[in-house]
Short mmCIF file of C-alpha atoms and ligand atoms in Angstrom, two decimals:
data_model
loop_
_atom_site.label_atom_id
_atom_site.label_comp_id
_atom_site.label_asym_id
_atom_site.label_seq_id
_atom_site.Cartn_x
_atom_site.Cartn_y
_atom_site.Cartn_z
CA MET A 26 -27.97 -2.51 11.14
CA ASN A 27 -25.04 -3.39 8.98
CA ILE A 28 -23.71 -0.04 7.85
CA ARG A 29 -20.36 -2.46 6.46
CA ALA A 30 -22.57 -4.49 4.09
CA GLU A 31 -24.50 -1.17 2.56
CA THR A 32 -24.14 -0.47 -0.73
CA THR A 33 -24.47 1.46 -3.43
CA ASP A 34 -24.30 0.82 -7.29
CA GLY A 35 -22.76 -2.42 -6.17
CA GLN A 36 -20.40 -1.03 -4.51
CA LEU A 37 -19.31 -0.72 -0.76
CA ALA A 38 -20.79 2.62 0.58
CA VAL A 39 -17.95 2.71 2.93
CA LEU A 40 -15.24 2.53 -0.13
CA ALA A 41 -17.08 4.04 -2.70
CA PRO A 42 -15.87 8.18 -2.17
CA ASP A 43 -18.73 10.73 -3.26
CA ALA A 44 -18.72 12.62 -6.58
CA LYS A 45 -16.19 14.91 -5.54
CA GLY A 46 -13.67 12.44 -4.01
CA PHE A 47 -14.70 12.02 -0.38
CA PHE A 48 -14.68 9.33 1.78
CA GLY A 49 -16.69 10.69 4.26
CA GLU A 50 -15.00 13.73 4.73
CA TRP A 51 -11.64 12.41 3.81
CA GLY A 52 -9.78 12.81 0.80
CA GLY A 53 -11.64 14.62 -1.58
CA PRO A 54 -10.30 16.80 -4.97
CA ILE A 55 -7.90 19.42 -6.11
CA GLU A 56 -9.84 22.66 -6.98
CA ASP A 57 -6.41 24.31 -9.21
CA PRO A 58 -8.98 24.48 -12.86
CA ARG A 59 -5.50 22.79 -14.52
CA ILE A 60 -5.06 20.04 -12.11
CA ALA A 61 -8.65 19.42 -12.25
CA ALA A 62 -8.98 18.79 -15.43
CA LEU A 63 -5.70 16.46 -15.50
CA LEU A 64 -7.76 14.49 -12.73
CA ALA A 65 -10.74 14.54 -14.20
CA GLU A 66 -9.57 13.15 -17.42
CA ILE A 67 -7.66 10.03 -15.37
CA SER A 68 -10.81 9.81 -13.85
CA ASP A 69 -12.80 9.19 -16.97
CA ALA A 70 -10.21 6.76 -18.34
CA PHE A 71 -10.39 4.58 -14.96
CA ASP A 72 -14.15 4.26 -15.34
CA LYS A 73 -13.87 3.10 -18.95
CA CYS A 74 -11.47 0.62 -17.82
CA VAL A 75 -13.04 -0.87 -15.03
CA ASP A 76 -16.31 -1.70 -17.53
CA ASP A 77 -14.27 -2.28 -20.34
CA PRO A 78 -14.36 -6.48 -20.91
CA GLN A 79 -10.85 -6.00 -23.05
CA PHE A 80 -9.22 -3.59 -20.42
CA GLN A 81 -9.90 -6.50 -18.01
CA ALA A 82 -9.52 -9.45 -19.75
CA GLU A 83 -5.79 -7.74 -20.02
CA LEU A 84 -5.20 -7.43 -16.72
CA MET A 85 -6.24 -10.55 -15.52
CA MET A 86 -3.91 -12.60 -17.69
CA LEU A 87 -1.18 -10.37 -16.86
CA ARG A 88 -1.82 -10.67 -13.22
CA LYS A 89 -2.19 -14.96 -13.83
CA HIS A 90 0.99 -15.52 -15.85
CA TYR A 91 3.20 -12.49 -14.88
CA VAL A 92 2.46 -11.91 -11.80
CA GLY A 93 1.61 -15.29 -10.54
CA ARG A 94 -1.61 -14.95 -9.30
CA PRO A 95 -3.39 -16.27 -7.30
CA SER A 96 -0.45 -15.74 -4.15
CA PRO A 97 -1.22 -18.72 -2.03
CA VAL A 98 -2.89 -18.36 1.53
CA TYR A 99 -0.49 -20.60 3.81
CA HIS A 100 -1.75 -21.63 7.16
CA ALA A 101 1.63 -20.91 9.54
CA ARG A 102 1.11 -23.88 11.59
CA ASN A 103 4.50 -23.79 13.37
CA LEU A 104 4.14 -19.54 14.36
CA SER A 105 0.50 -20.01 15.79
CA PRO A 106 0.45 -20.64 19.31
CA GLU A 107 -0.34 -23.48 21.06
CA GLY A 108 -3.91 -22.63 22.54
CA GLY A 109 -4.39 -19.85 20.46
CA ALA A 110 -5.65 -18.20 17.34
CA GLN A 111 -4.29 -20.14 14.14
CA ILE A 112 -2.23 -17.88 11.99
CA TYR A 113 -2.44 -17.40 7.77
CA LEU A 114 -0.33 -15.31 5.38
CA LYS A 115 -1.73 -13.94 2.60
CA ARG A 116 1.42 -14.19 0.50
CA GLU A 117 1.79 -11.35 -1.82
CA ASP A 118 5.88 -12.21 -0.87
CA LEU A 119 5.11 -14.16 -4.11
CA ASN A 120 4.70 -11.98 -6.07
CA HIS A 121 7.10 -10.91 -9.08
CA THR A 122 9.52 -8.21 -8.12
CA GLY A 123 8.14 -9.61 -4.07
CA ALA A 124 5.65 -7.28 -3.02
CA HIS A 125 2.09 -5.79 -3.50
CA LYS A 126 3.08 -3.11 -5.37
CA ILE A 127 2.93 -5.19 -8.55
CA ASN A 128 -1.25 -4.95 -8.87
CA HIS A 129 -1.37 -1.21 -8.93
CA CYS A 130 1.06 -0.46 -11.23
CA ILE A 131 0.27 -2.58 -13.22
CA GLY A 132 -3.16 -1.85 -13.56
CA GLU A 133 -1.67 2.30 -13.38
CA VAL A 134 0.27 1.45 -16.54
CA LEU A 135 -2.27 -0.56 -18.37
CA LEU A 136 -4.16 2.64 -17.86
CA ALA A 137 -1.67 5.56 -19.26
CA LYS A 138 -1.35 3.45 -22.24
CA ARG A 139 -5.29 3.15 -23.48
CA MET A 140 -4.99 6.94 -22.46
CA GLY A 141 -2.69 7.75 -25.05
CA LYS A 142 0.06 8.67 -22.92
CA LYS A 143 3.91 8.43 -23.65
CA ARG A 144 5.73 8.91 -20.01
CA VAL A 145 5.06 7.44 -16.54
CA LEU A 146 6.28 9.48 -14.40
CA ALA A 147 6.59 9.23 -10.40
CA GLU A 148 8.56 9.24 -7.61
CA THR A 149 10.22 7.49 -5.04
CA GLY A 150 11.05 6.75 -2.08
CA ALA A 151 13.24 3.94 -0.65
CA GLY A 152 12.92 2.32 -4.35
CA GLN A 153 9.52 -0.39 -4.04
CA HIS A 154 7.40 2.12 -5.79
CA GLY A 155 10.06 3.07 -8.52
CA VAL A 156 11.17 -1.18 -9.04
CA ALA A 157 7.37 -2.02 -9.90
CA LEU A 158 6.63 1.01 -11.99
CA ALA A 159 9.90 0.18 -13.75
CA THR A 160 8.93 -3.38 -14.19
CA ALA A 161 5.59 -2.59 -15.15
CA CYS A 162 6.85 -0.18 -17.75
CA ALA A 163 9.20 -2.19 -19.49
CA LEU A 164 6.54 -4.74 -19.91
CA LEU A 165 4.21 -2.89 -21.40
CA ASP A 166 6.58 -0.86 -23.52
CA MET A 167 6.24 2.71 -21.53
CA GLU A 168 8.62 5.26 -21.52
CA CYS A 169 9.40 5.50 -17.20
CA GLU A 170 10.93 8.27 -15.37
CA ILE A 171 11.73 8.43 -11.54
CA HIS A 172 12.18 11.14 -9.30
CA MET A 173 14.99 10.10 -6.22
CA GLY A 174 16.55 12.16 -3.38
CA THR A 175 20.15 12.30 -3.02
CA VAL A 176 20.15 10.94 0.24
CA ASP A 177 18.15 7.39 -0.42
CA ILE A 178 19.83 6.83 -3.84
CA ALA A 179 23.00 6.51 -1.73
CA LYS A 180 21.10 4.80 0.57
CA GLU A 181 18.66 2.29 -1.66
CA HIS A 182 21.87 0.89 -3.89
CA PRO A 183 20.14 -2.57 -4.69
CA ASN A 184 17.05 -0.53 -5.78
CA VAL A 185 19.10 1.85 -7.66
CA SER A 186 20.68 -0.53 -9.61
CA ARG A 187 17.25 -2.37 -11.07
CA MET A 188 15.29 0.61 -11.91
CA LYS A 189 18.44 1.48 -14.17
CA ILE A 190 18.83 -1.99 -15.28
CA LEU A 191 14.81 -1.64 -16.36
CA GLY A 192 15.32 1.16 -18.40
CA CYS A 193 13.91 3.98 -16.52
CA ASP A 194 15.08 7.16 -16.89
CA LEU A 195 16.41 8.68 -12.78
CA VAL A 196 16.38 11.86 -11.66
CA PRO A 197 18.45 12.60 -8.99
CA VAL A 198 16.92 15.34 -6.58
CA SER A 199 19.88 17.23 -4.57
CA MET A 200 17.23 20.32 -3.56
CA GLY A 201 15.72 20.74 -0.15
CA THR A 202 16.53 17.75 1.95
CA ALA A 203 17.32 15.78 -0.92
CA THR A 204 14.93 12.94 0.31
CA LEU A 205 10.83 11.83 -0.98
CA LYS A 206 9.34 14.83 0.24
CA ASP A 207 11.85 16.75 -2.23
CA ALA A 208 11.35 14.49 -4.83
CA VAL A 209 7.89 14.30 -4.64
CA ASP A 210 8.04 18.77 -5.64
CA SER A 211 10.16 17.65 -8.19
CA ALA A 212 8.84 14.68 -10.13
CA PHE A 213 5.65 17.31 -9.96
CA ILE A 214 7.27 20.40 -11.40
CA SER A 215 8.42 17.40 -14.63
CA TYR A 216 4.44 16.63 -14.69
CA MET A 217 3.55 20.06 -15.39
CA LYS A 218 6.06 20.87 -18.01
CA ASP A 219 4.26 17.62 -19.95
CA PRO A 220 0.91 16.64 -18.79
CA GLU A 221 -0.70 15.98 -22.31
CA ASN A 222 1.80 12.77 -22.35
CA THR A 223 2.43 11.92 -19.43
CA PHE A 224 0.79 9.45 -16.64
CA PHE A 225 1.64 10.61 -12.75
CA ALA A 226 1.56 7.39 -11.31
CA ILE A 227 0.87 7.29 -7.09
CA GLY A 228 2.20 4.43 -5.33
CA SER A 229 -0.26 3.89 -2.65
CA VAL A 230 -4.50 4.86 -2.10
CA THR A 231 -3.16 8.57 -1.49
CA GLY A 232 -2.97 12.25 -2.82
CA PRO A 233 -5.78 13.88 -4.72
CA ALA A 234 -9.59 11.96 -5.93
CA PRO A 235 -9.40 9.49 -8.09
CA TYR A 236 -6.20 8.32 -7.13
CA PRO A 237 -7.25 6.47 -3.68
CA ARG A 238 -10.46 4.47 -5.21
CA MET A 239 -8.36 3.52 -8.28
CA VAL A 240 -5.16 2.83 -6.56
CA GLN A 241 -7.96 0.75 -3.88
CA SER A 242 -9.62 -0.92 -6.94
CA PHE A 243 -6.50 -2.60 -7.88
CA GLN A 244 -5.47 -4.05 -5.05
CA SER A 245 -8.72 -5.58 -4.27
CA ILE A 246 -8.24 -8.92 -5.92
CA ILE A 247 -5.79 -9.28 -2.77
CA GLY A 248 -9.01 -9.32 -0.53
CA LYS A 249 -11.28 -10.77 -3.34
CA GLU A 250 -8.75 -14.26 -4.15
CA ALA A 251 -7.66 -14.83 0.76
CA ARG A 252 -11.61 -14.65 0.86
CA GLN A 253 -11.91 -17.15 -1.48
CA GLN A 254 -9.25 -19.21 -0.67
CA PHE A 255 -9.27 -18.58 3.28
CA THR A 256 -13.28 -20.33 2.42
CA GLU A 257 -12.19 -23.26 0.64
CA MET A 258 -9.42 -24.02 3.35
CA THR A 259 -11.37 -23.31 6.71
CA GLY A 260 -14.97 -24.02 5.59
CA GLY A 261 -15.13 -20.27 7.14
CA LEU A 262 -14.18 -16.43 7.39
CA PRO A 263 -11.39 -15.34 9.57
CA THR A 264 -11.71 -13.79 12.92
CA GLU A 265 -9.49 -10.98 12.19
CA VAL A 266 -7.61 -9.88 8.97
CA ALA A 267 -4.50 -7.60 9.22
CA ALA A 268 -2.26 -5.93 7.80
CA CYS A 269 0.56 -3.60 7.61
CA VAL A 270 -0.56 0.43 6.36
CA GLY A 271 1.72 3.02 5.48
CA GLY A 272 0.07 4.63 2.96
CA GLY A 273 -2.39 2.06 3.28
CA SER A 274 -2.91 0.18 -0.60
CA ASN A 275 -2.01 -3.40 0.69
CA ALA A 276 -4.17 -2.93 4.08
CA ILE A 277 -7.03 -1.74 1.83
CA GLY A 278 -6.63 -4.22 -0.79
CA LEU A 279 -7.29 -7.01 2.19
CA PHE A 280 -10.26 -5.30 3.81
CA SER A 281 -12.43 -4.79 0.45
CA GLY A 282 -12.50 -8.88 0.48
CA PHE A 283 -14.02 -8.87 3.97
CA LEU A 284 -16.00 -5.68 4.52
CA ASP A 285 -19.85 -7.26 4.00
CA ALA A 286 -18.65 -9.49 6.78
CA PRO A 287 -18.85 -7.74 9.74
CA GLU A 288 -18.12 -10.81 11.69
CA VAL A 289 -14.40 -9.67 10.50
CA GLN A 290 -12.66 -7.40 12.57
CA LEU A 291 -10.33 -5.49 10.07
CA VAL A 292 -7.10 -4.46 11.74
CA GLY A 293 -4.54 -2.00 10.36
CA ILE A 294 -0.71 -1.70 11.93
CA GLU A 295 1.71 1.03 12.00
CA PRO A 296 4.60 1.51 12.49
CA ALA A 297 4.89 2.69 16.54
CA GLY A 298 9.35 2.70 15.98
CA LYS A 299 10.86 4.05 18.65
CA GLY A 300 7.82 4.31 20.50
CA LEU A 301 4.52 5.97 20.83
CA ASP A 302 6.24 8.50 23.24
CA THR A 303 8.39 9.95 21.06
CA LYS A 304 9.32 11.70 18.01
CA GLU A 305 10.36 8.54 15.69
CA HIS A 306 7.08 7.00 14.81
CA ALA A 307 5.37 6.88 11.94
CA ALA A 308 1.17 6.05 13.67
CA THR A 309 -0.86 8.34 11.41
CA LEU A 310 -4.70 7.38 13.09
CA THR A 311 -3.42 6.47 16.07
CA LEU A 312 -2.03 9.95 17.23
CA GLY A 313 -2.42 12.45 13.46
CA LYS A 314 -5.12 15.52 13.91
CA PRO A 315 -6.83 16.48 10.43
CA GLY A 316 -5.74 18.45 7.94
CA VAL A 317 -4.87 18.75 4.17
CA MET A 318 -1.50 17.22 2.66
CA HIS A 319 -0.43 16.45 -0.90
CA GLY A 320 -3.64 17.79 -1.92
CA PHE A 321 -5.83 15.59 0.32
CA ARG A 322 -7.91 15.16 3.61
CA CYS A 323 -6.26 12.81 5.58
CA TYR A 324 -5.01 12.04 10.01
CA TYR A 325 -1.45 12.97 9.68
CA LEU A 326 1.41 13.21 11.72
CA GLN A 327 2.05 17.67 11.72
CA GLU A 328 3.75 20.18 13.35
CA GLU A 329 2.16 22.98 15.13
CA ASP A 330 2.07 24.92 11.81
CA GLY A 331 0.85 22.09 9.84
CA GLU A 332 4.38 21.32 7.91
CA PRO A 333 3.70 17.08 7.72
CA SER A 334 6.34 16.24 10.95
CA PRO A 335 9.89 13.98 9.96
CA VAL A 336 8.07 10.70 10.52
CA HIS A 337 10.39 7.07 11.39
CA SER A 338 10.09 3.29 10.71
CA ILE A 339 12.49 0.99 10.40
CA ALA A 340 10.39 -0.12 6.99
CA SER A 341 10.94 2.45 5.07
CA GLY A 342 7.86 2.00 3.18
CA LEU A 343 5.92 2.77 5.95
CA ASP A 344 7.72 5.89 6.52
CA TYR A 345 5.35 8.72 5.31
CA PRO A 346 3.21 11.25 7.50
CA GLY A 347 -0.24 11.01 6.13
CA VAL A 348 -2.86 7.82 5.24
CA GLY A 349 -5.29 6.60 2.51
CA PRO A 350 -8.83 8.55 2.71
CA GLN A 351 -10.24 5.28 3.39
CA HIS A 352 -8.76 4.06 6.47
CA CYS A 353 -9.95 7.66 7.85
CA HIS A 354 -13.13 7.07 7.13
CA LEU A 355 -12.94 3.42 8.68
CA LYS A 356 -11.89 4.06 11.74
CA ASP A 357 -14.19 7.52 12.18
CA MET A 358 -17.23 5.03 11.69
CA GLY A 359 -15.44 2.78 13.96
CA LEU A 360 -15.33 -0.19 11.03
CA ALA A 361 -11.77 -0.81 11.20
CA ARG A 362 -9.17 -0.71 14.31
CA TYR A 363 -5.59 0.59 14.48
CA GLU A 364 -2.54 -0.70 16.36
CA SER A 365 0.91 -0.24 15.80
CA ALA A 366 3.98 -2.61 16.63
CA THR A 367 7.63 -1.32 17.75
CA ASP A 368 10.76 -1.78 15.40
CA GLN A 369 12.00 -4.20 18.37
CA GLU A 370 8.78 -6.07 18.13
CA THR A 371 9.15 -6.34 14.37
CA PHE A 372 12.72 -7.33 14.70
CA ASP A 373 11.26 -9.98 16.97
CA ALA A 374 8.51 -10.92 14.39
CA PHE A 375 10.95 -10.79 11.49
CA MET A 376 13.46 -13.35 13.00
CA ALA A 377 10.17 -15.40 14.21
CA LEU A 378 8.75 -15.87 10.77
CA SER A 379 11.86 -16.80 9.45
CA ARG A 380 12.79 -19.07 11.45
CA SER A 381 9.68 -20.66 12.01
CA GLU A 382 8.33 -21.18 8.80
CA GLY A 383 11.50 -20.33 6.79
CA ILE A 384 9.20 -17.25 4.68
CA ILE A 385 11.58 -14.09 5.44
CA PRO A 386 9.20 -11.16 5.79
CA ALA A 387 9.64 -7.76 4.47
CA LEU A 388 10.24 -5.11 7.54
CA GLU A 389 6.94 -3.37 6.85
CA SER A 390 4.88 -7.16 6.72
CA ALA A 391 6.67 -7.94 9.73
CA HIS A 392 4.83 -5.18 12.01
CA ALA A 393 1.46 -6.80 10.77
CA VAL A 394 3.53 -10.80 11.27
CA ALA A 395 4.43 -8.85 15.50
CA TYR A 396 0.51 -7.67 15.90
CA ALA A 397 -0.36 -11.45 15.01
CA ILE A 398 2.37 -12.92 17.71
CA ARG A 399 1.09 -10.64 19.91
CA GLN A 400 -2.55 -10.71 19.55
CA ALA A 401 -3.30 -14.92 18.37
CA PRO A 402 -2.32 -15.90 22.52
CA LYS A 403 -4.72 -14.11 23.98
CA MET A 404 -7.15 -15.85 21.29
CA SER A 405 -9.14 -19.42 20.77
CA PRO A 406 -7.12 -22.06 18.73
CA ASP A 407 -11.14 -22.79 16.90
CA GLN A 408 -9.78 -18.54 16.00
CA SER A 409 -8.06 -17.01 13.20
CA ILE A 410 -5.95 -14.37 11.96
CA LEU A 411 -5.11 -14.08 8.20
CA LEU A 412 -2.72 -11.68 7.79
CA ASN A 413 -1.27 -9.86 4.48
CA LEU A 414 2.34 -10.62 4.11
CA SER A 415 2.63 -7.54 1.89
CA GLY A 416 6.41 -8.40 0.45
CA ARG A 417 9.41 -10.73 0.71
CA GLY A 418 12.62 -9.43 2.84
CA ASP A 419 15.37 -9.55 0.08
CA LYS A 420 15.70 -5.60 0.87
CA ASP A 421 16.10 -5.79 3.71
CA ILE A 422 18.54 -8.60 5.03
CA ASP A 423 21.44 -6.40 4.88
CA PHE A 424 20.00 -3.89 7.39
CA VAL A 425 19.02 -6.67 10.23
CA ILE A 426 22.09 -8.36 9.37
CA ASP A 427 23.88 -5.10 10.89
CA THR A 428 21.61 -3.42 12.77
CA LEU A 429 20.84 -6.94 15.22
CA LYS A 430 24.67 -7.66 14.50
CA LEU A 431 24.48 -11.24 13.36
C1 PLP B 2 5.31 -0.09 0.10
C2 PLP B 2 5.28 -1.01 0.42
C3 PLP B 2 4.43 -0.87 1.72
C4 PLP B 2 3.57 0.22 1.90
O1 PLP B 2 2.24 0.55 1.52
P1 PLP B 2 0.75 0.58 1.70
O2 PLP B 2 0.54 1.19 0.83
O3 PLP B 2 0.40 1.18 2.69
O4 PLP B 2 0.40 -1.23 1.45
C5 PLP B 2 4.25 -2.14 2.68
N1 PLP B 2 4.53 -3.55 2.31
C6 PLP B 2 5.36 -3.41 1.08
C7 PLP B 2 6.32 -4.74 1.60
C8 PLP B 2 6.04 -2.53 0.65
O5 PLP B 2 6.49 -2.36 -0.40
#
């Protein structure tokens, strides 16, 4: 039986949560009645937008003329090993603002506007989500408030400057460890002061329902385009599709285009950091345990008392102890494979792609490149790996130069 192709209401069953927001046993709602009512309002508004031709037309217009979609698929001939599989890149790095995050930020801000909200609010760690959101808010004339730890503010200067220039209200958070976790708490407190006028924008397929399915829906354009483009180029389907996994949004966006083709192997690549035998990694699906974190059930890296572990990756966008519920479900069902790449492999891949193709990838995306470099030689020349280049490496160049002492 082809379980990947089974559908309910025209949706792929494994990527369609039940009424409470569970993908299998993963994900789910927040029970607190006040928050549940707010989430239900978002869920209803989103469903209306999905069925609204005017909303869809505006989204499509912005994707095409503002983001620059469709992003191309490129056959990386120089990177492909002789006698091994051919490597193809889905170029999300060419989007306006340089990564896939703009796809769901535009969707979320359009939705917030539809709901009559005045303000969009979020936390950011390295600033990638903050910049994409501030961009969408500038475009769509919406107030934007971003909470960011003071430690991260000091580290991520270019993104902090971008957010300021784009006109967002940047709230420095100095409590606790002054990093992402505290920014989440601070943003949530601010949200609960005026939820009627505010939309909370989550930056991946994480958090309580309806966020995982909503962000997935806005990112599914990646897989939809990639399948059509790859088929036009080659006359067939890729042997494997691969993407890096932080919260899991760019990966699920790509996977969703191939889920009904069981001959295509789906591969997610997690950050193995300094090694899976150390504590300095963020390989959630590889080594995490089930539990509830940040309002949803997922595999996450945890301490003995269930607290989320401090995690590490050279790619700050992958530095998250949990992962989207869809990926937990795909893993349990054996429908996708999850592997990992170390910091060192990632640096090597970053340089290899830069020097062989003239494309400098984001360190996040370089994890997927590292996988393709490792995997392609084991495959045959009539096979192929289509990998998602989720972002460009401009933000990482100083760090790479300093670390590799170039
Ligand atoms: C944020 C980010 C990621 C990780 O997020 P996902 O939700 O796992 O896609 C990956 N690549 C880039 C370039 C990012 O900015």
